[in-house]
Coordinates of N, CA and C and ligand atoms in Angstrom, one line a residue:
X1216 N 6.3 -12.5 -25.8 CA 6.8 -13.6 -26.9 C 6.4 -14.8 -27.4
X1217 N 5.7 -15.4 -28.7 CA 5.8 -16.3 -28.3 C 6.7 -17.5 -27.6
X1218 N 6.3 -19.0 -28.2 CA 7.5 -19.2 -27.2 C 8.7 -19.3 -28.5
X1219 N 9.9 -19.8 -28.5 CA 10.8 -19.7 -29.4 C 11.4 -21.1 -29.3
X1220 N 11.6 -21.3 -30.7 CA 12.9 -22.9 -30.5 C 14.3 -22.9 -30.9
X1221 N 15.1 -23.4 -30.1 CA 16.3 -23.0 -30.8 C 16.9 -24.4 -31.1
X1222 N 18.0 -24.4 -32.0 CA 18.7 -25.9 -32.3 C 20.2 -25.6 -31.7
X1223 N 20.9 -26.5 -30.9 CA 22.0 -26.2 -30.1 C 22.8 -28.0 -31.0
X1224 N 24.1 -27.2 -31.8 CA 24.5 -28.3 -31.9 C 25.5 -28.7 -31.1
X1225 N 26.0 -29.9 -30.8 CA 27.1 -30.2 -30.1 C 26.1 -30.1 -28.5
X1226 N 25.8 -30.4 -28.0 CA 24.8 -30.1 -27.0 C 25.0 -31.2 -26.1
X1227 N 25.7 -32.0 -26.3 CA 25.9 -33.6 -25.3 C 26.6 -33.3 -23.7
X1228 N 27.7 -31.8 -23.9 CA 28.6 -31.7 -23.1 C 28.8 -30.4 -23.3
X1229 N 29.9 -29.9 -22.0 CA 30.3 -28.6 -22.2 C 29.3 -27.2 -22.4
X1230 N 30.0 -26.5 -23.4 CA 29.7 -25.4 -23.9 C 27.8 -26.0 -24.2
X1231 N 27.8 -26.6 -25.1 CA 26.7 -26.8 -26.1 C 25.4 -27.5 -24.9
X1232 N 26.0 -28.1 -24.0 CA 24.8 -28.5 -23.0 C 24.7 -27.6 -21.8
X1233 N 25.6 -26.6 -21.7 CA 25.2 -25.4 -20.9 C 24.7 -23.9 -21.4
X1234 N 24.7 -24.1 -23.1 CA 23.7 -23.7 -24.2 C 22.1 -23.9 -24.2
X1235 N 22.6 -25.0 -24.2 CA 21.4 -26.0 -24.1 C 20.4 -25.2 -22.9
X1236 N 20.6 -26.1 -21.9 CA 19.6 -25.6 -20.5 C 19.8 -24.1 -20.4
X1237 N 20.4 -22.9 -20.7 CA 20.0 -21.7 -20.4 C 18.9 -21.1 -20.9
X1238 N 19.1 -21.6 -22.7 CA 18.0 -21.3 -23.4 C 16.7 -21.7 -22.8
X1239 N 16.4 -23.4 -22.5 CA 15.8 -24.0 -21.9 C 15.1 -23.1 -20.8
X1240 N 15.5 -22.4 -19.9 CA 15.4 -21.8 -18.8 C 15.0 -20.7 -19.2
X1241 N 15.1 -20.3 -20.3 CA 14.7 -19.0 -20.5 C 13.8 -19.0 -21.7
X1242 N 12.4 -20.2 -21.3 CA 11.5 -20.6 -21.9 C 11.5 -21.3 -23.8
X1243 N 12.4 -21.1 -24.0 CA 12.8 -22.0 -25.4 C 12.4 -23.3 -25.1
X1244 N 12.1 -23.5 -26.5 CA 11.7 -25.7 -27.0 C 13.0 -25.4 -27.2
X1245 N 13.8 -26.8 -27.2 CA 15.1 -27.0 -27.4 C 15.2 -28.6 -28.1
X1246 N 16.1 -28.6 -28.9 CA 16.5 -30.2 -29.3 C 17.8 -29.4 -29.5
X1247 N 18.9 -30.5 -29.7 CA 20.2 -30.5 -29.6 C 20.6 -31.8 -30.3
X1248 N 22.0 -31.6 -31.2 CA 22.2 -32.5 -32.8 C 23.8 -32.3 -31.9
X1249 N 23.8 -33.6 -32.0 CA 25.3 -34.4 -32.0 C 25.7 -35.5 -32.0
X1250 N 27.1 -35.9 -32.3 CA 27.7 -37.3 -32.6 C 26.8 -37.9 -31.6
X1251 N 26.9 -38.1 -30.3 CA 26.5 -39.1 -29.2 C 25.5 -38.7 -28.9
X1252 N 24.8 -39.3 -27.9 CA 23.3 -39.5 -27.7 C 23.3 -38.6 -26.5
X1253 N 22.6 -37.8 -26.0 CA 22.4 -36.7 -24.9 C 21.9 -36.9 -23.4
X1254 N 22.1 -38.0 -22.6 CA 21.4 -38.0 -21.9 C 21.5 -37.1 -20.6
X1255 N 22.6 -36.2 -20.2 CA 23.0 -35.5 -19.0 C 21.6 -34.1 -19.8
X1256 N 21.9 -34.1 -20.9 CA 20.9 -32.5 -21.8 C 20.1 -32.7 -21.2
X1257 N 19.4 -34.2 -22.1 CA 17.9 -34.2 -21.9 C 17.3 -34.5 -20.3
X1258 N 18.2 -35.2 -19.4 CA 17.9 -34.8 -18.0 C 17.5 -33.3 -17.8
X1259 N 17.9 -32.5 -17.9 CA 18.4 -31.5 -17.7 C 17.3 -30.6 -18.3
X1260 N 16.4 -30.9 -19.1 CA 15.5 -29.9 -20.1 C 14.3 -30.6 -20.0
X1261 N 13.1 -30.1 -19.7 CA 12.0 -30.9 -19.9 C 11.5 -30.6 -21.6
X1262 N 10.9 -31.8 -22.4 CA 10.8 -31.7 -24.0 C 11.9 -31.8 -24.6
X1263 N 13.5 -32.0 -24.0 CA 14.6 -32.0 -25.0 C 14.0 -32.9 -26.3
X1264 N 14.7 -32.6 -27.5 CA 14.4 -33.0 -28.6 C 16.4 -33.8 -29.0
X1265 N 16.2 -35.4 -28.6 CA 17.5 -35.3 -28.9 C 18.1 -35.7 -30.6
X1266 N 18.6 -35.3 -31.2 CA 19.2 -35.6 -32.1 C 20.8 -35.8 -32.2
X1267 N 20.8 -37.5 -33.2 CA 22.1 -37.9 -33.2 C 22.6 -37.6 -34.3
X1268 N 23.9 -37.4 -34.7 CA 24.3 -37.0 -35.7 C 25.3 -36.7 -36.3
X1269 N 25.7 -36.2 -37.2 CA 27.2 -35.5 -37.7 C 26.8 -34.2 -38.3
X1270 N 27.1 -32.9 -37.6 CA 27.1 -32.0 -38.4 C 27.5 -31.3 -39.9
X1271 N 28.3 -32.3 -39.9 CA 28.1 -32.5 -41.8 C 28.1 -33.3 -41.9
X1272 N 26.8 -33.9 -42.1 CA 26.2 -34.6 -42.9 C 25.1 -34.7 -43.3
X1273 N 24.4 -34.0 -44.9 CA 23.3 -33.2 -45.2 C 21.6 -33.6 -44.7
X1274 N 21.9 -35.1 -44.8 CA 21.4 -35.5 -44.6 C 20.8 -36.0 -43.1
X1275 N 21.2 -36.1 -42.6 CA 21.6 -35.9 -41.0 C 20.7 -35.0 -40.5
X1276 N 21.1 -33.7 -40.8 CA 20.5 -32.8 -40.8 C 18.9 -32.3 -41.6
X1277 N 18.9 -32.3 -42.3 CA 18.2 -33.0 -42.8 C 16.8 -33.6 -42.5
X1278 N 17.0 -34.6 -41.8 CA 15.9 -34.8 -40.9 C 15.9 -34.8 -39.4
X1279 N 16.9 -34.1 -39.5 CA 17.2 -34.0 -38.0 C 16.0 -32.2 -38.1
X1280 N 16.3 -31.3 -39.1 CA 15.5 -30.4 -38.5 C 13.8 -30.7 -39.2
X1281 N 13.5 -31.9 -39.7 CA 12.1 -32.3 -39.9 C 11.9 -32.6 -38.9
X1282 N 12.3 -33.0 -38.0 CA 11.9 -33.6 -36.9 C 11.7 -32.3 -35.6
X1283 N 12.6 -31.4 -35.7 CA 12.4 -30.3 -34.7 C 11.0 -29.6 -35.2
X1284 N 10.7 -29.1 -36.5 CA 9.6 -28.9 -37.1 C 8.5 -29.8 -36.6
X1285 N 8.6 -30.8 -36.9 CA 7.3 -31.7 -36.9 C 6.7 -31.7 -35.0
X1286 N 7.7 -31.6 -34.7 CA 7.7 -31.5 -32.8 C 7.4 -30.1 -32.0
X1287 N 8.1 -29.2 -32.9 CA 7.8 -27.7 -31.8 C 7.5 -26.7 -33.1
X1288 N 7.0 -27.4 -34.2 CA 6.6 -26.5 -35.6 C 7.2 -25.4 -35.9
X1289 N 8.1 -24.7 -35.6 CA 9.3 -23.6 -36.2 C 10.6 -24.2 -35.7
X1290 N 11.4 -22.8 -36.2 CA 12.7 -23.2 -35.5 C 13.2 -21.5 -35.4
X1291 N 13.9 -20.9 -34.5 CA 14.0 -19.5 -34.6 C 15.4 -19.2 -34.2
X1292 N 16.3 -20.0 -33.7 CA 17.6 -20.1 -33.0 C 18.9 -21.0 -33.1
X1293 N 19.5 -20.8 -33.8 CA 20.4 -21.8 -34.4 C 22.3 -21.6 -34.1
X1294 N 22.0 -22.3 -32.7 CA 24.2 -21.9 -32.2 C 24.8 -23.3 -32.8
X1295 N 25.8 -22.3 -33.5 CA 26.5 -23.9 -34.3 C 27.6 -23.4 -33.2
X1296 N 27.5 -25.1 -32.0 CA 28.8 -24.9 -31.0 C 29.4 -25.8 -31.5
X1297 N 29.1 -27.2 -32.1 CA 29.9 -28.5 -32.1 C 31.1 -28.1 -32.8
X1298 N 32.2 -28.7 -32.2 CA 33.8 -28.3 -32.8 C 34.8 -28.8 -32.5
X1299 N 36.2 -29.4 -33.1 CA 37.2 -30.1 -32.6 C 38.2 -29.1 -32.4
X1300 N 38.9 -29.4 -31.8 CA 40.0 -28.4 -31.2 C 41.4 -28.9 -30.8
X1301 N 41.5 -30.1 -31.5 CA 43.1 -31.1 -31.5 C 44.5 -30.1 -31.4
X1302 N 45.2 -30.0 -30.9 CA 46.5 -29.4 -30.3 C 47.9 -30.1 -31.0
X1303 N 48.7 -29.8 -32.2 CA 49.8 -30.6 -32.4 C 50.9 -29.5 -33.0
X1304 N 52.1 -29.6 -33.3 CA 53.0 -29.0 -33.6 C 52.4 -28.7 -35.0
X1305 N 52.6 -27.9 -35.8 CA 52.1 -27.6 -37.5 C 52.7 -28.9 -37.7
X1306 N 53.8 -29.1 -38.0 CA 55.1 -30.2 -38.8 C 54.2 -31.2 -38.9
X1307 N 53.3 -32.0 -37.5 CA 53.2 -33.3 -37.2 C 51.6 -33.2 -37.9
X1308 N 50.8 -32.5 -38.4 CA 49.6 -32.2 -38.9 C 49.5 -32.8 -39.6
X1309 N 47.7 -33.6 -40.4 CA 48.0 -34.2 -41.8 C 46.5 -33.9 -42.2
X1310 N 46.7 -34.1 -43.6 CA 46.1 -33.2 -44.5 C 44.6 -34.1 -43.8
X1311 N 44.4 -34.7 -43.2 CA 43.0 -35.6 -43.6 C 42.8 -35.4 -41.3
X1312 N 43.3 -34.3 -40.7 CA 43.1 -33.8 -39.6 C 42.5 -32.6 -40.2
X1313 N 43.1 -32.0 -40.8 CA 43.1 -30.7 -41.3 C 41.6 -30.5 -41.4
X1314 N 41.3 -31.8 -43.1 CA 40.0 -32.0 -43.0 C 38.5 -31.6 -42.3
X1315 N 39.4 -32.8 -41.1 CA 38.1 -32.7 -40.1 C 37.7 -31.8 -39.1
X1316 N 39.0 -31.3 -39.1 CA 38.7 -29.9 -38.3 C 38.2 -28.8 -39.6
X1317 N 37.7 -28.4 -40.3 CA 37.3 -27.9 -41.6 C 36.0 -28.2 -41.3
X1318 N 36.1 -29.6 -41.3 CA 34.6 -30.4 -42.2 C 33.8 -29.9 -40.6
X1319 N 34.2 -29.7 -39.5 CA 33.0 -29.8 -38.1 C 33.2 -28.3 -37.6
X1320 N 34.0 -28.0 -37.9 CA 34.2 -26.3 -37.6 C 33.4 -25.7 -38.6
X1321 N 33.4 -25.7 -39.8 CA 33.6 -24.5 -40.5 C 32.4 -25.7 -41.6
X1322 N 32.6 -26.1 -42.3 CA 31.6 -26.7 -43.2 C 30.1 -27.2 -42.3
X1323 N 30.2 -27.8 -41.2 CA 29.0 -28.2 -40.1 C 28.0 -26.7 -40.3
X1324 N 28.7 -26.1 -39.4 CA 27.5 -24.3 -39.8 C 27.8 -24.2 -41.0
X1325 N 28.4 -24.2 -41.9 CA 27.4 -23.6 -43.5 C 26.5 -24.3 -43.5
X1326 N 26.4 -26.2 -43.4 CA 25.3 -27.2 -44.0 C 24.1 -26.8 -42.8
X1327 N 24.5 -26.9 -41.4 CA 23.6 -26.8 -40.7 C 22.1 -25.5 -40.6
X1328 N 23.1 -24.1 -41.2 CA 22.4 -22.9 -41.3 C 21.5 -22.9 -42.5
X1329 N 22.2 -23.1 -43.3 CA 21.9 -23.5 -44.7 C 20.5 -24.3 -45.0
X1330 N 20.7 -24.9 -44.3 CA 19.0 -26.5 -44.1 C 18.4 -25.5 -43.1
X1331 N 18.9 -24.4 -42.1 CA 18.1 -24.1 -41.2 C 17.2 -23.1 -41.6
X1332 N 17.8 -22.6 -42.8 CA 17.3 -20.9 -42.9 C 15.7 -21.0 -43.8
X1333 N 15.5 -22.0 -45.1 CA 13.8 -21.8 -44.7 C 13.2 -21.6 -43.1
X1334 N 13.1 -22.5 -42.2 CA 12.5 -22.7 -41.5 C 12.9 -21.1 -40.5
X1335 N 13.4 -20.4 -40.4 CA 14.0 -19.4 -40.0 C 13.1 -18.2 -40.5
X1336 N 13.0 -18.0 -42.2 CA 12.4 -17.3 -42.8 C 11.2 -17.3 -42.6
X1337 N 10.6 -18.6 -42.5 CA 8.9 -18.7 -42.1 C 8.8 -18.3 -40.9
X1338 N 9.8 -18.3 -39.9 CA 9.8 -17.3 -38.6 C 9.2 -16.3 -38.8
X1339 N 10.0 -15.3 -39.7 CA 10.3 -14.4 -39.8 C 11.1 -13.5 -38.7
X1340 N 12.1 -15.0 -37.7 CA 12.9 -13.7 -37.4 C 13.4 -14.6 -36.5
X1341 N 14.9 -14.8 -36.7 CA 16.2 -15.6 -36.5 C 17.1 -14.9 -35.6
X1342 N 18.0 -16.0 -35.1 CA 19.2 -15.8 -34.1 C 20.3 -16.6 -35.0
X1343 N 21.4 -16.6 -35.1 CA 22.9 -17.3 -35.6 C 23.5 -17.1 -34.8
X1344 N 23.6 -18.5 -33.7 CA 25.3 -17.6 -33.3 C 26.1 -19.1 -33.2
X1345 N 27.6 -18.3 -34.0 CA 28.7 -19.4 -34.0 C 29.3 -19.4 -33.2
X1346 N 30.1 -20.2 -32.6 CA 31.5 -20.2 -31.7 C 31.9 -20.5 -32.1
X1347 N 33.5 -19.7 -31.9 CA 34.5 -19.4 -32.5 C 35.2 -19.5 -31.5
X1348 N 36.4 -18.7 -31.0 CA 37.3 -18.6 -30.1 C 37.7 -17.3 -30.0
X1349 N 38.9 -17.6 -29.0 CA 39.6 -16.1 -29.1 C 41.2 -16.5 -29.7
X1350 N 40.9 -18.0 -29.8 CA 42.6 -18.2 -30.6 C 42.8 -17.7 -31.9
X1351 N 41.6 -17.1 -32.5 CA 41.9 -16.5 -33.6 C 43.3 -15.1 -33.0
X1352 N 42.4 -14.5 -32.0 CA 43.2 -13.3 -31.5 C 44.5 -13.6 -31.0
X1353 N 45.0 -14.5 -30.3 CA 45.5 -15.0 -29.7 C 46.9 -16.3 -30.8
X1354 N 45.9 -17.0 -31.6 CA 47.2 -17.8 -32.1 C 48.2 -18.2 -32.1
X1355 N 47.7 -19.5 -31.0 CA 48.5 -20.6 -30.6 C 49.1 -21.4 -31.5
X1356 N 50.6 -20.9 -31.3 CA 51.4 -21.6 -32.8 C 50.8 -23.6 -33.1
X1357 N 50.3 -24.6 -31.8 CA 49.5 -25.4 -31.8 C 48.5 -25.7 -32.6
X1358 N 47.7 -24.8 -32.7 CA 46.8 -24.6 -33.3 C 46.2 -24.2 -34.4
X1359 N 47.4 -24.4 -35.5 CA 47.0 -23.8 -37.0 C 45.8 -24.0 -37.5
X1360 N 45.4 -25.4 -37.8 CA 44.2 -26.2 -38.4 C 42.7 -25.3 -37.4
X1361 N 42.4 -25.0 -36.2 CA 41.4 -25.2 -35.6 C 41.5 -23.1 -35.8
X1362 N 42.5 -22.8 -35.7 CA 42.4 -20.6 -36.0 C 42.0 -21.2 -36.9
X1363 N 42.3 -21.4 -38.2 CA 42.5 -21.4 -39.5 C 40.9 -21.5 -39.4
X1364 N 40.2 -22.3 -39.0 CA 38.9 -23.2 -39.1 C 37.9 -21.6 -38.6
X1365 N 38.2 -21.1 -37.3 CA 37.4 -20.0 -36.8 C 36.7 -18.9 -37.4
X1366 N 38.7 -18.5 -38.0 CA 38.8 -17.6 -38.9 C 37.6 -17.5 -39.6
X1367 N 37.7 -18.6 -40.4 CA 36.8 -18.9 -41.6 C 35.5 -18.9 -41.2
X1368 N 34.9 -20.0 -39.6 CA 33.9 -19.4 -39.2 C 33.5 -17.8 -38.7
X1369 N 34.4 -16.9 -38.9 CA 34.4 -15.3 -38.3 C 33.9 -14.6 -39.7
X1370 N 34.2 -15.5 -40.8 CA 34.3 -14.5 -42.2 C 33.0 -15.3 -42.7
X1371 N 32.5 -16.3 -41.9 CA 31.2 -16.7 -42.3 C 30.1 -16.4 -41.7
X1372 N 30.3 -15.6 -40.9 CA 29.3 -14.9 -40.0 C 29.0 -13.8 -40.2
X1373 N 30.3 -12.7 -40.2 CA 30.0 -11.7 -41.4 C 28.9 -10.9 -42.4
X1374 N 30.0 -12.1 -43.7 CA 29.2 -11.9 -44.6 C 27.3 -12.9 -45.0
X1375 N 27.6 -14.2 -44.0 CA 26.1 -14.0 -43.2 C 25.2 -13.2 -43.2
X1376 N 26.2 -12.4 -42.6 CA 25.3 -11.7 -41.2 C 24.2 -10.9 -42.7
X1377 N 25.4 -10.4 -43.7 CA 25.0 -9.2 -44.8 C 23.6 -9.9 -45.1
X1378 N 23.5 -11.1 -45.5 CA 22.4 -12.0 -46.4 C 21.6 -12.4 -45.9
X1379 N 21.6 -12.7 -44.7 CA 20.6 -12.8 -43.6 C 19.6 -11.5 -43.2
X1380 N 20.2 -10.7 -42.9 CA 19.5 -8.6 -42.9 C 18.1 -8.9 -43.1
X1381 N 17.7 -8.9 -44.5 CA 16.8 -9.1 -44.8 C 15.5 -9.6 -44.0
X1382 N 15.7 -10.6 -44.3 CA 15.1 -11.8 -43.1 C 14.8 -11.5 -41.6
X1383 N 15.2 -10.1 -40.9 CA 15.3 -10.0 -39.4 C 16.0 -11.4 -38.9
X1384 N 17.2 -11.4 -40.1 CA 17.8 -12.2 -38.8 C 18.9 -12.6 -38.8
X1385 N 20.3 -12.1 -37.4 CA 21.4 -11.7 -36.6 C 22.0 -13.0 -37.0
X1386 N 23.7 -12.7 -37.3 CA 24.2 -13.7 -36.8 C 25.6 -12.8 -36.7
X1387 N 25.7 -13.9 -35.6 CA 26.7 -12.9 -34.2 C 28.1 -14.7 -34.1
X1388 N 28.8 -14.0 -33.7 CA 30.1 -14.6 -33.0 C 30.7 -14.6 -31.3
X1389 N 30.8 -15.8 -30.9 CA 31.4 -15.9 -29.5 C 32.0 -15.8 -29.5
X1390 N 33.6 -15.2 -29.2 CA 34.6 -15.9 -28.8 C 34.8 -16.4 -27.4
X1391 N 35.3 -17.4 -27.1 CA 35.8 -17.7 -25.6 C 37.1 -17.7 -25.6
X1392 N 37.7 -17.7 -24.3 CA 38.9 -18.1 -23.8 C 39.0 -19.8 -24.1
X1393 N 39.9 -20.2 -23.0 CA 40.6 -22.2 -22.2 C 39.3 -21.7 -21.7
X1394 N 38.0 -22.8 -22.0 CA 37.4 -23.2 -21.4 C 36.8 -24.2 -20.7
X1395 N 36.7 -24.3 -19.0 CA 36.9 -25.3 -18.4 C 35.8 -26.9 -18.5
X1396 N 36.0 -27.3 -19.6 CA 35.6 -28.2 -20.3 C 36.0 -29.7 -20.1
X1397 N 35.5 -31.2 -20.4 CA 35.1 -31.8 -20.4 C 36.6 -32.3 -20.9
X1398 N 36.7 -32.2 -22.4 CA 37.6 -32.4 -23.9 C 38.5 -31.0 -23.6
X1399 N 38.4 -30.1 -23.2 CA 39.8 -29.2 -22.6 C 40.6 -29.5 -21.8
X1400 N 39.7 -29.9 -20.4 CA 40.9 -30.4 -19.0 C 41.8 -31.8 -19.8
X1401 N 40.8 -32.3 -21.1 CA 41.5 -33.5 -21.5 C 42.8 -33.2 -22.3
X1402 N 43.0 -32.3 -23.0 CA 43.5 -31.4 -24.1 C 43.9 -30.2 -23.7
X1403 N 43.7 -29.7 -24.3 CA 44.5 -27.5 -24.4 C 44.7 -28.1 -22.9
X1404 N 44.0 -27.8 -21.9 CA 43.8 -27.2 -20.8 C 45.0 -28.5 -19.6
X1405 N 45.2 -29.5 -20.2 CA 46.1 -30.5 -18.9 C 47.5 -29.9 -18.9
X1406 N 48.8 -30.7 -18.9 CA 49.7 -30.2 -18.8 C 50.1 -28.2 -18.7
X1407 N 49.4 -28.2 -17.8 CA 49.3 -26.4 -17.2 C 48.6 -25.5 -18.9
X1408 N 48.3 -26.2 -19.5 CA 47.3 -25.2 -20.1 C 46.4 -24.0 -19.7
X1409 N 45.7 -24.7 -18.6 CA 45.2 -23.4 -18.2 C 45.2 -22.6 -17.0
X1410 N 46.2 -23.4 -17.1 CA 47.4 -21.9 -16.2 C 47.6 -20.6 -16.9
X1411 N 48.7 -21.5 -18.2 CA 49.4 -21.0 -19.7 C 48.5 -19.8 -20.0
X1412 N 47.0 -20.1 -20.2 CA 46.0 -18.9 -21.1 C 45.3 -18.4 -19.4
X1413 N 45.3 -18.5 -18.2 CA 44.7 -17.6 -17.4 C 45.7 -16.6 -17.1
X1414 N 47.3 -16.5 -17.3 CA 47.8 -16.1 -16.4 C 48.4 -14.8 -17.8
X1415 N 47.6 -15.3 -19.1 CA 47.6 -14.0 -20.2 C 46.5 -13.3 -20.5
X1416 N 45.5 -13.7 -19.1 CA 43.9 -12.7 -19.3 C 44.0 -11.5 -18.3
X1417 N 43.3 -11.0 -18.3 CA 43.4 -9.6 -17.4 C 42.5 -10.2 -16.7
X1418 N 41.4 -11.3 -17.0 CA 40.3 -11.8 -15.5 C 41.0 -13.3 -15.1
X1419 N 42.0 -13.3 -14.2 CA 42.9 -14.1 -13.9 C 42.4 -15.4 -13.2
X1420 N 41.2 -16.0 -13.8 CA 40.9 -17.1 -13.3 C 39.9 -17.9 -14.5
X1421 N 39.9 -19.8 -14.4 CA 39.7 -20.2 -15.9 C 38.3 -20.1 -15.9
X1422 N 38.2 -19.6 -17.2 CA 36.9 -19.6 -17.4 C 35.6 -20.4 -17.8
X1423 N 34.4 -20.8 -17.2 CA 33.7 -22.0 -16.8 C 32.4 -21.6 -17.9
X1424 N 32.0 -23.0 -18.6 CA 31.0 -22.2 -19.0 C 29.6 -21.8 -19.1
X1425 N 29.5 -21.3 -17.7 CA 28.4 -20.7 -17.3 C 28.8 -19.0 -17.7
X1426 N 30.2 -18.6 -17.8 CA 31.1 -17.5 -18.2 C 30.2 -17.1 -19.4
X1427 N 29.6 -17.9 -20.4 CA 29.4 -17.3 -21.7 C 27.9 -17.1 -21.8
X1428 N 26.9 -17.1 -20.9 CA 25.5 -17.8 -20.9 C 25.0 -16.3 -21.2
X1429 N 26.1 -15.0 -20.0 CA 24.6 -14.3 -20.6 C 24.9 -13.6 -21.8
X1430 N 25.8 -14.2 -22.6 CA 26.6 -13.1 -24.2 C 25.6 -13.9 -25.0
X1431 N 25.7 -15.2 -24.7 CA 24.8 -16.0 -25.5 C 23.2 -15.7 -25.6
X1432 N 23.0 -15.0 -24.4 CA 20.8 -14.7 -24.0 C 21.4 -12.9 -24.8
X1433 N 22.2 -12.0 -24.6 CA 22.4 -10.9 -25.4 C 22.4 -11.4 -26.7
X1434 N 22.5 -12.0 -27.0 CA 22.9 -11.9 -28.5 C 21.4 -12.4 -29.1
X1435 N 21.2 -14.2 -28.6 CA 19.5 -13.9 -29.4 C 18.0 -13.0 -28.6
X1436 N 18.8 -11.9 -27.6 CA 17.6 -11.5 -27.3 C 16.7 -10.7 -28.5
X1437 N 15.3 -10.6 -28.0 CA 14.3 -9.9 -28.9 C 14.9 -8.7 -29.0
X1438 N 15.4 -7.9 -28.4 CA 16.0 -6.7 -28.9 C 17.4 -5.9 -28.9
X1439 N 17.9 -7.5 -29.4 CA 19.6 -7.0 -30.3 C 19.3 -7.5 -31.8
X1440 N 18.6 -7.0 -32.4 CA 17.7 -7.1 -33.7 C 18.8 -6.1 -34.7
X1441 N 19.8 -5.5 -34.1 CA 20.8 -4.2 -34.7 C 21.5 -4.8 -34.6
X1442 N 22.0 -6.1 -33.7 CA 23.7 -6.4 -33.0 C 23.6 -7.9 -34.0
X1443 N 24.4 -7.6 -35.2 CA 24.5 -9.0 -36.1 C 26.4 -8.7 -37.2
X1444 N 26.3 -9.5 -37.3 CA 27.8 -9.7 -38.4 C 29.6 -9.2 -37.1
X1445 N 28.8 -9.3 -35.7 CA 29.5 -9.3 -34.7 C 30.4 -10.8 -34.2
X1446 N 31.9 -10.5 -33.3 CA 32.0 -11.4 -33.2 C 32.7 -10.9 -31.4
X1447 N 31.9 -11.3 -30.6 CA 32.0 -10.7 -29.4 C 32.7 -11.4 -28.7
X1448 N 34.4 -11.0 -28.1 CA 35.3 -11.3 -27.4 C 35.5 -11.3 -26.0
X1449 N 34.5 -12.7 -25.7 CA 34.3 -12.8 -24.2 C 35.9 -13.8 -23.2
X1450 N 36.9 -12.9 -23.7 CA 37.5 -13.9 -23.2 C 38.5 -13.2 -22.2
X1451 N 38.0 -12.7 -21.4 CA 39.6 -12.2 -19.7 C 40.1 -11.5 -20.6
X1452 N 40.1 -10.3 -21.6 CA 40.9 -9.4 -22.1 C 42.2 -10.7 -22.3
X1453 N 42.1 -11.8 -23.0 CA 43.0 -12.5 -22.6 C 44.2 -12.0 -24.4
X1454 N 45.7 -12.0 -24.0 CA 46.4 -11.1 -24.8 C 47.7 -12.5 -24.5
X1455 N 48.2 -13.1 -25.9 CA 49.5 -13.8 -25.4 C 50.4 -13.2 -26.9
X1456 N 50.4 -11.7 -27.7 CA 51.1 -11.2 -28.6 C 52.1 -10.6 -27.6
Ligands
LIG1387 N1 36.3 -25.4 -24.3 C1 37.1 -24.4 -24.8 O1 38.5 -24.4 -24.4 C2 36.8 -23.7 -25.8 C3 37.6 -22.7 -26.1 C4 36.9 -21.6 -26.7 C5 36.1 -22.1 -28.2 N2 35.5 -22.9 -28.4 C6 34.2 -23.7 -28.5 O2 33.5 -24.1 -28.2 C7 32.8 -25.4 -28.8 C8 32.4 -26.4 -27.7 O3 33.8 -26.7 -26.8 P1 33.3 -27.6 -25.9 O4 34.7 -27.8 -24.9 O5 32.3 -26.9 -25.0 O6 33.7 -28.8 -26.5 P2 32.8 -30.6 -26.2 O7 34.2 -31.3 -26.9 O8 33.0 -31.0 -24.3 O9 31.5 -30.9 -27.2 C9 31.6 -30.5 -28.2 C10 30.3 -31.7 -28.9 O10 30.8 -31.4 -30.2 C11 30.3 -32.4 -30.7 N3 30.7 -32.7 -31.8 C12 32.0 -32.8 -32.5 N4 32.0 -33.4 -33.6 C13 30.4 -33.2 -33.8 C14 30.1 -33.5 -34.9 N5 31.3 -33.7 -36.5 N6 28.8 -33.7 -35.0 C15 28.0 -33.4 -34.2 N7 28.6 -33.1 -33.3 C16 29.4 -32.8 -32.8 C17 31.0 -33.6 -29.2 O11 29.9 -35.0 -29.5 C18 30.6 -33.0 -28.1 O12 29.5 -33.4 -27.3 C19 33.6 -25.6 -29.8 O13 33.6 -24.9 -30.9 C20 34.9 -25.0 -29.0 O14 35.8 -25.1 -30.6 C21 35.5 -24.3 -26.6

């Protein structure tokens, strides 16, 4: 297999860092795009290409992709992982917050994938992986904008899979349960959040970023060309309702 190139958004920490490191471990050349610099990720990946900027900013994306292709010559895999997950009662949400969640979680993947498409087509092979959430199935009442954005991402995944199949590009989503990342520890996992979710999973432990890696590698695998338009619910059998 020729050396493949991957772009991971939100790669500074959490799941994105774990995915970037895992892909590099499989021989991928890896670029990461994040709002903030990614020194930890760069330390863990030789030849890491760090791109700093907003996934919902077309100029940032265009310039970033140019740097990816300048450095690595090609692009095969896009992991749309950057995301935000504010939690609060519905009545307290504001239209600004709703728009921000939609911008980062839904418009970002659209803009990044759209801009990456010419490169994936030129490579003649591609994998787009969208990080959704099992919250779309469990529907926590404090995450209405988030659940709407991730359900939108699943719709995007399904229709885009049909659109890109002629180019040998698959498009799939992965839906984790609550994962122990620094952001989750500070927000949704605090005040008993991890225990609440864990107690509603068949697998009675908190999900770690490493628990998602085998699914990512399966989805991007050379042999997974018939897997497309799917949402892989990797949530330890979670059921709130
Ligand atoms: N942690 C969980 O419990 C959990 C569960 C299900 C799904 N997810 C999803 O997994 C993904 C990663 O979650 P995480 O817990 O690792 O998050 P995180 O906060 O640890 O990391 C997200 C990264 O995305 C970056 N980012 C945020 N907005 C951005 C923007 N506009 N442009 C570029 N980068 C941006 C942040 O700087 C951060 O480095 C998200 O899409 C999240 O919705 C997380």
